[in-house]
Amino acid sequence: MESLLVGFSHLNRFNYIGSFSAAPSLDTSLLKLTKHSKKPKLILLCSGTSDSTVGDIPEGYHNILTENQVDHIWYLYPDGGHRYEVWLSGLINFLQRI
């Protein structure tokens, strides 16, 4: 959640935003880029399919980005919980794209 908060709050400073198993406390109005907003080059979100800590909150962020036609990458890590292997997967995928 912190990556999304900081990245979307400071689009003039961040071209790449990666969020892995994002927490539920984000003000989702940040995800609704306007015509005048600078668009990040990459936004990547992921979560585990078995994450009982954040549940479907990250997918909700994905849905908001999709509804607002904000280009991004979203995927679910199979059988992953709120754990290291999910975050490592997200980080590897993120770093390969930047």
Short mmCIF file of N, CA and C in Angstrom, two decimals:
data_model
loop_
_atom_site.label_atom_id
_atom_site.label_comp_id
_atom_site.label_asym_id
_atom_site.label_seq_id
_atom_site.Cartn_x
_atom_site.Cartn_y
_atom_site.Cartn_z
N MET A 1 0.83 -1.18 0.00
CA MET A 1 0.00 0.00 0.00
C MET A 1 0.87 1.25 0.00
N GLU A 2 1.99 1.19 0.73
CA GLU A 2 2.88 2.35 0.79
C GLU A 2 3.42 2.71 -0.59
N SER A 3 3.77 1.71 -1.39
CA SER A 3 4.27 1.98 -2.74
C SER A 3 3.23 2.71 -3.58
N LEU A 4 1.98 2.26 -3.49
CA LEU A 4 0.91 2.91 -4.24
C LEU A 4 0.68 4.33 -3.72
N LEU A 5 0.65 4.49 -2.43
CA LEU A 5 0.44 5.80 -1.83
C LEU A 5 1.53 6.79 -2.23
N VAL A 6 2.77 6.41 -2.04
CA VAL A 6 3.89 7.31 -2.35
C VAL A 6 3.99 7.52 -3.86
N GLY A 7 3.90 6.45 -4.63
CA GLY A 7 4.03 6.56 -6.08
C GLY A 7 2.96 7.43 -6.71
N PHE A 8 1.70 7.18 -6.37
CA PHE A 8 0.61 7.94 -6.98
C PHE A 8 0.49 9.35 -6.40
N SER A 9 1.01 9.57 -5.21
CA SER A 9 1.00 10.91 -4.63
C SER A 9 2.10 11.79 -5.21
N HIS A 10 3.11 11.17 -5.80
CA HIS A 10 4.27 11.91 -6.33
C HIS A 10 4.60 11.43 -7.73
N LEU A 11 3.64 11.50 -8.63
CA LEU A 11 3.83 11.02 -9.99
C LEU A 11 4.93 11.78 -10.73
N ASN A 12 5.24 12.97 -10.27
CA ASN A 12 6.31 13.74 -10.89
C ASN A 12 7.69 13.19 -10.51
N ARG A 13 7.75 12.28 -9.55
CA ARG A 13 9.03 11.74 -9.08
C ARG A 13 9.21 10.25 -9.33
N PHE A 14 8.11 9.54 -9.57
CA PHE A 14 8.20 8.08 -9.72
C PHE A 14 7.58 7.62 -11.04
N ASN A 15 8.38 6.94 -11.87
CA ASN A 15 7.89 6.38 -13.12
C ASN A 15 7.55 4.91 -13.01
N TYR A 16 7.94 4.28 -11.92
CA TYR A 16 7.75 2.85 -11.73
C TYR A 16 7.16 2.61 -10.34
N ILE A 17 6.03 1.88 -10.32
CA ILE A 17 5.36 1.60 -9.05
C ILE A 17 5.08 0.11 -8.97
N GLY A 18 5.60 -0.53 -7.94
CA GLY A 18 5.38 -1.96 -7.71
C GLY A 18 4.71 -2.17 -6.37
N SER A 19 3.68 -2.97 -6.34
CA SER A 19 2.94 -3.21 -5.10
C SER A 19 2.65 -4.70 -4.98
N PHE A 20 3.10 -5.29 -3.88
CA PHE A 20 2.98 -6.73 -3.68
C PHE A 20 2.20 -6.98 -2.40
N SER A 21 1.01 -7.54 -2.51
CA SER A 21 0.12 -7.83 -1.37
C SER A 21 -0.26 -6.55 -0.63
N ALA A 22 -0.78 -5.59 -1.37
CA ALA A 22 -1.07 -4.26 -0.82
C ALA A 22 -2.14 -4.28 0.28
N ALA A 23 -1.90 -3.49 1.31
CA ALA A 23 -2.81 -3.37 2.45
C ALA A 23 -4.07 -2.60 2.08
N PRO A 24 -5.12 -2.71 2.90
CA PRO A 24 -6.42 -2.14 2.55
C PRO A 24 -6.64 -0.67 2.88
N SER A 25 -5.67 0.03 3.37
CA SER A 25 -5.93 1.39 3.87
C SER A 25 -5.64 2.51 2.88
N LEU A 26 -5.51 2.20 1.61
CA LEU A 26 -5.19 3.21 0.59
C LEU A 26 -6.42 4.04 0.22
N ASP A 27 -6.22 5.35 0.08
CA ASP A 27 -7.26 6.23 -0.48
C ASP A 27 -7.30 5.97 -1.98
N THR A 28 -8.29 5.22 -2.43
CA THR A 28 -8.32 4.77 -3.82
C THR A 28 -8.56 5.89 -4.82
N SER A 29 -8.91 7.06 -4.36
CA SER A 29 -9.06 8.18 -5.30
C SER A 29 -7.71 8.51 -5.96
N LEU A 30 -6.61 8.13 -5.33
CA LEU A 30 -5.28 8.34 -5.92
C LEU A 30 -5.09 7.55 -7.20
N LEU A 31 -5.78 6.44 -7.33
CA LEU A 31 -5.61 5.55 -8.47
C LEU A 31 -6.34 6.02 -9.72
N LYS A 32 -7.11 7.07 -9.58
CA LYS A 32 -7.90 7.58 -10.70
C LYS A 32 -7.15 8.74 -11.34
N LEU A 33 -6.23 8.41 -12.23
CA LEU A 33 -5.44 9.44 -12.88
C LEU A 33 -6.32 10.33 -13.74
N THR A 34 -6.01 11.59 -13.75
CA THR A 34 -6.74 12.54 -14.60
C THR A 34 -5.99 12.73 -15.90
N LYS A 35 -6.60 13.45 -16.83
CA LYS A 35 -5.96 13.74 -18.11
C LYS A 35 -4.65 14.49 -17.92
N HIS A 36 -4.54 15.23 -16.84
CA HIS A 36 -3.37 16.06 -16.61
C HIS A 36 -2.31 15.37 -15.75
N SER A 37 -2.61 14.18 -15.26
CA SER A 37 -1.65 13.46 -14.44
C SER A 37 -0.53 12.90 -15.31
N LYS A 38 0.67 12.91 -14.78
CA LYS A 38 1.78 12.23 -15.44
C LYS A 38 1.55 10.73 -15.26
N LYS A 39 1.68 9.98 -16.32
CA LYS A 39 1.43 8.55 -16.27
C LYS A 39 2.74 7.80 -15.98
N PRO A 40 2.73 6.89 -15.00
CA PRO A 40 3.92 6.06 -14.76
C PRO A 40 4.21 5.16 -15.95
N LYS A 41 5.48 4.83 -16.14
CA LYS A 41 5.87 3.90 -17.21
C LYS A 41 5.46 2.48 -16.88
N LEU A 42 5.45 2.15 -15.58
CA LEU A 42 5.10 0.79 -15.17
C LEU A 42 4.39 0.82 -13.82
N ILE A 43 3.28 0.11 -13.77
CA ILE A 43 2.60 -0.16 -12.51
C ILE A 43 2.39 -1.67 -12.48
N LEU A 44 2.90 -2.32 -11.46
CA LEU A 44 2.75 -3.76 -11.33
C LEU A 44 2.20 -4.08 -9.95
N LEU A 45 1.13 -4.86 -9.93
CA LEU A 45 0.51 -5.30 -8.68
C LEU A 45 0.42 -6.82 -8.70
N CYS A 46 0.65 -7.44 -7.54
CA CYS A 46 0.44 -8.87 -7.42
C CYS A 46 0.02 -9.21 -6.00
N SER A 47 -0.52 -10.39 -5.87
CA SER A 47 -0.93 -10.90 -4.56
C SER A 47 -1.04 -12.41 -4.67
N GLY A 48 -1.04 -13.08 -3.54
CA GLY A 48 -1.21 -14.53 -3.53
C GLY A 48 -2.67 -14.92 -3.52
N THR A 49 -2.97 -16.04 -4.15
CA THR A 49 -4.36 -16.51 -4.20
C THR A 49 -4.88 -16.95 -2.84
N SER A 50 -3.97 -17.22 -1.90
CA SER A 50 -4.38 -17.68 -0.57
C SER A 50 -4.01 -16.67 0.52
N ASP A 51 -3.93 -15.40 0.16
CA ASP A 51 -3.53 -14.37 1.12
C ASP A 51 -4.71 -14.00 2.01
N SER A 52 -4.72 -14.52 3.23
CA SER A 52 -5.82 -14.23 4.15
C SER A 52 -5.59 -12.93 4.93
N THR A 53 -4.42 -12.33 4.77
CA THR A 53 -4.14 -11.06 5.46
C THR A 53 -4.77 -9.89 4.74
N VAL A 54 -4.56 -9.79 3.42
CA VAL A 54 -5.12 -8.66 2.67
C VAL A 54 -6.31 -9.07 1.81
N GLY A 55 -6.57 -10.37 1.71
CA GLY A 55 -7.73 -10.85 0.96
C GLY A 55 -7.72 -10.41 -0.48
N ASP A 56 -8.85 -9.87 -0.93
CA ASP A 56 -8.97 -9.45 -2.32
C ASP A 56 -8.75 -7.95 -2.51
N ILE A 57 -8.19 -7.28 -1.51
CA ILE A 57 -7.93 -5.84 -1.59
C ILE A 57 -7.03 -5.50 -2.79
N PRO A 58 -5.90 -6.21 -3.00
CA PRO A 58 -5.08 -5.88 -4.17
C PRO A 58 -5.83 -6.01 -5.49
N GLU A 59 -6.69 -7.01 -5.59
CA GLU A 59 -7.49 -7.16 -6.81
C GLU A 59 -8.46 -5.99 -6.96
N GLY A 60 -8.94 -5.47 -5.85
CA GLY A 60 -9.78 -4.28 -5.90
C GLY A 60 -9.02 -3.09 -6.46
N TYR A 61 -7.75 -2.93 -6.09
CA TYR A 61 -6.92 -1.86 -6.65
C TYR A 61 -6.76 -2.07 -8.16
N HIS A 62 -6.53 -3.32 -8.55
CA HIS A 62 -6.44 -3.66 -9.98
C HIS A 62 -7.73 -3.26 -10.71
N ASN A 63 -8.87 -3.59 -10.12
CA ASN A 63 -10.16 -3.27 -10.75
C ASN A 63 -10.35 -1.77 -10.90
N ILE A 64 -9.95 -0.99 -9.91
CA ILE A 64 -10.06 0.47 -10.00
C ILE A 64 -9.17 1.00 -11.12
N LEU A 65 -7.95 0.49 -11.21
CA LEU A 65 -7.06 0.92 -12.30
C LEU A 65 -7.65 0.56 -13.66
N THR A 66 -8.20 -0.64 -13.77
CA THR A 66 -8.82 -1.08 -15.02
C THR A 66 -10.01 -0.19 -15.38
N GLU A 67 -10.88 0.07 -14.43
CA GLU A 67 -12.06 0.92 -14.66
C GLU A 67 -11.66 2.31 -15.13
N ASN A 68 -10.52 2.79 -14.65
CA ASN A 68 -10.06 4.13 -15.01
C ASN A 68 -9.06 4.13 -16.16
N GLN A 69 -8.96 2.99 -16.82
CA GLN A 69 -8.10 2.84 -18.00
C GLN A 69 -6.65 3.26 -17.73
N VAL A 70 -6.15 2.86 -16.58
CA VAL A 70 -4.76 3.09 -16.22
C VAL A 70 -3.99 1.82 -16.54
N ASP A 71 -3.03 1.91 -17.47
CA ASP A 71 -2.24 0.74 -17.85
C ASP A 71 -1.47 0.21 -16.65
N HIS A 72 -1.54 -1.10 -16.46
CA HIS A 72 -0.84 -1.74 -15.36
C HIS A 72 -0.77 -3.24 -15.61
N ILE A 73 0.04 -3.91 -14.82
CA ILE A 73 0.15 -5.36 -14.85
C ILE A 73 -0.39 -5.88 -13.52
N TRP A 74 -1.23 -6.89 -13.60
CA TRP A 74 -1.81 -7.50 -12.40
C TRP A 74 -1.70 -9.01 -12.53
N TYR A 75 -1.27 -9.69 -11.48
CA TYR A 75 -1.33 -11.14 -11.48
C TYR A 75 -1.46 -11.68 -10.06
N LEU A 76 -1.99 -12.90 -10.00
CA LEU A 76 -2.12 -13.64 -8.74
C LEU A 76 -1.08 -14.75 -8.72
N TYR A 77 -0.40 -14.89 -7.60
CA TYR A 77 0.58 -15.95 -7.41
C TYR A 77 -0.17 -17.18 -6.88
N PRO A 78 -0.11 -18.32 -7.60
CA PRO A 78 -0.89 -19.50 -7.21
C PRO A 78 -0.51 -20.02 -5.82
N ASP A 79 -1.51 -20.27 -5.02
CA ASP A 79 -1.35 -20.84 -3.67
C ASP A 79 -0.46 -20.01 -2.76
N GLY A 80 -0.27 -18.74 -3.08
CA GLY A 80 0.58 -17.89 -2.26
C GLY A 80 -0.19 -17.18 -1.18
N GLY A 81 0.39 -17.13 -0.01
CA GLY A 81 -0.21 -16.39 1.10
C GLY A 81 0.43 -15.02 1.20
N HIS A 82 0.36 -14.44 2.37
CA HIS A 82 0.99 -13.14 2.64
C HIS A 82 2.42 -13.46 3.06
N ARG A 83 3.22 -13.85 2.04
CA ARG A 83 4.52 -14.44 2.33
C ARG A 83 5.60 -14.00 1.34
N TYR A 84 6.81 -14.34 1.73
CA TYR A 84 8.02 -13.97 1.01
C TYR A 84 8.01 -14.39 -0.46
N GLU A 85 7.58 -15.62 -0.75
CA GLU A 85 7.66 -16.09 -2.14
C GLU A 85 6.79 -15.26 -3.07
N VAL A 86 5.68 -14.75 -2.59
CA VAL A 86 4.82 -13.88 -3.40
C VAL A 86 5.53 -12.55 -3.67
N TRP A 87 6.12 -11.99 -2.64
CA TRP A 87 6.80 -10.69 -2.77
C TRP A 87 8.05 -10.81 -3.63
N LEU A 88 8.76 -11.93 -3.51
CA LEU A 88 9.94 -12.16 -4.34
C LEU A 88 9.54 -12.27 -5.80
N SER A 89 8.46 -12.98 -6.07
CA SER A 89 7.94 -13.08 -7.43
C SER A 89 7.59 -11.69 -7.97
N GLY A 90 6.90 -10.91 -7.17
CA GLY A 90 6.54 -9.56 -7.59
C GLY A 90 7.77 -8.71 -7.86
N LEU A 91 8.75 -8.79 -6.98
CA LEU A 91 9.96 -8.00 -7.14
C LEU A 91 10.73 -8.42 -8.39
N ILE A 92 10.86 -9.72 -8.63
CA ILE A 92 11.57 -10.20 -9.82
C ILE A 92 10.85 -9.73 -11.08
N ASN A 93 9.54 -9.88 -11.12
CA ASN A 93 8.78 -9.43 -12.30
C ASN A 93 8.89 -7.93 -12.50
N PHE A 94 8.86 -7.19 -11.41
CA PHE A 94 8.97 -5.74 -11.47
C PHE A 94 10.35 -5.33 -12.00
N LEU A 95 11.40 -5.89 -11.41
CA LEU A 95 12.76 -5.51 -11.80
C LEU A 95 13.07 -5.89 -13.24
N GLN A 96 12.54 -7.00 -13.72
CA GLN A 96 12.76 -7.40 -15.11
C GLN A 96 12.15 -6.41 -16.10
N ARG A 97 11.14 -5.71 -15.66
CA ARG A 97 10.45 -4.78 -16.56
C ARG A 97 11.00 -3.36 -16.52
N ILE A 98 11.75 -3.03 -15.46
CA ILE A 98 12.33 -1.69 -15.43
C ILE A 98 13.74 -1.74 -15.97
#
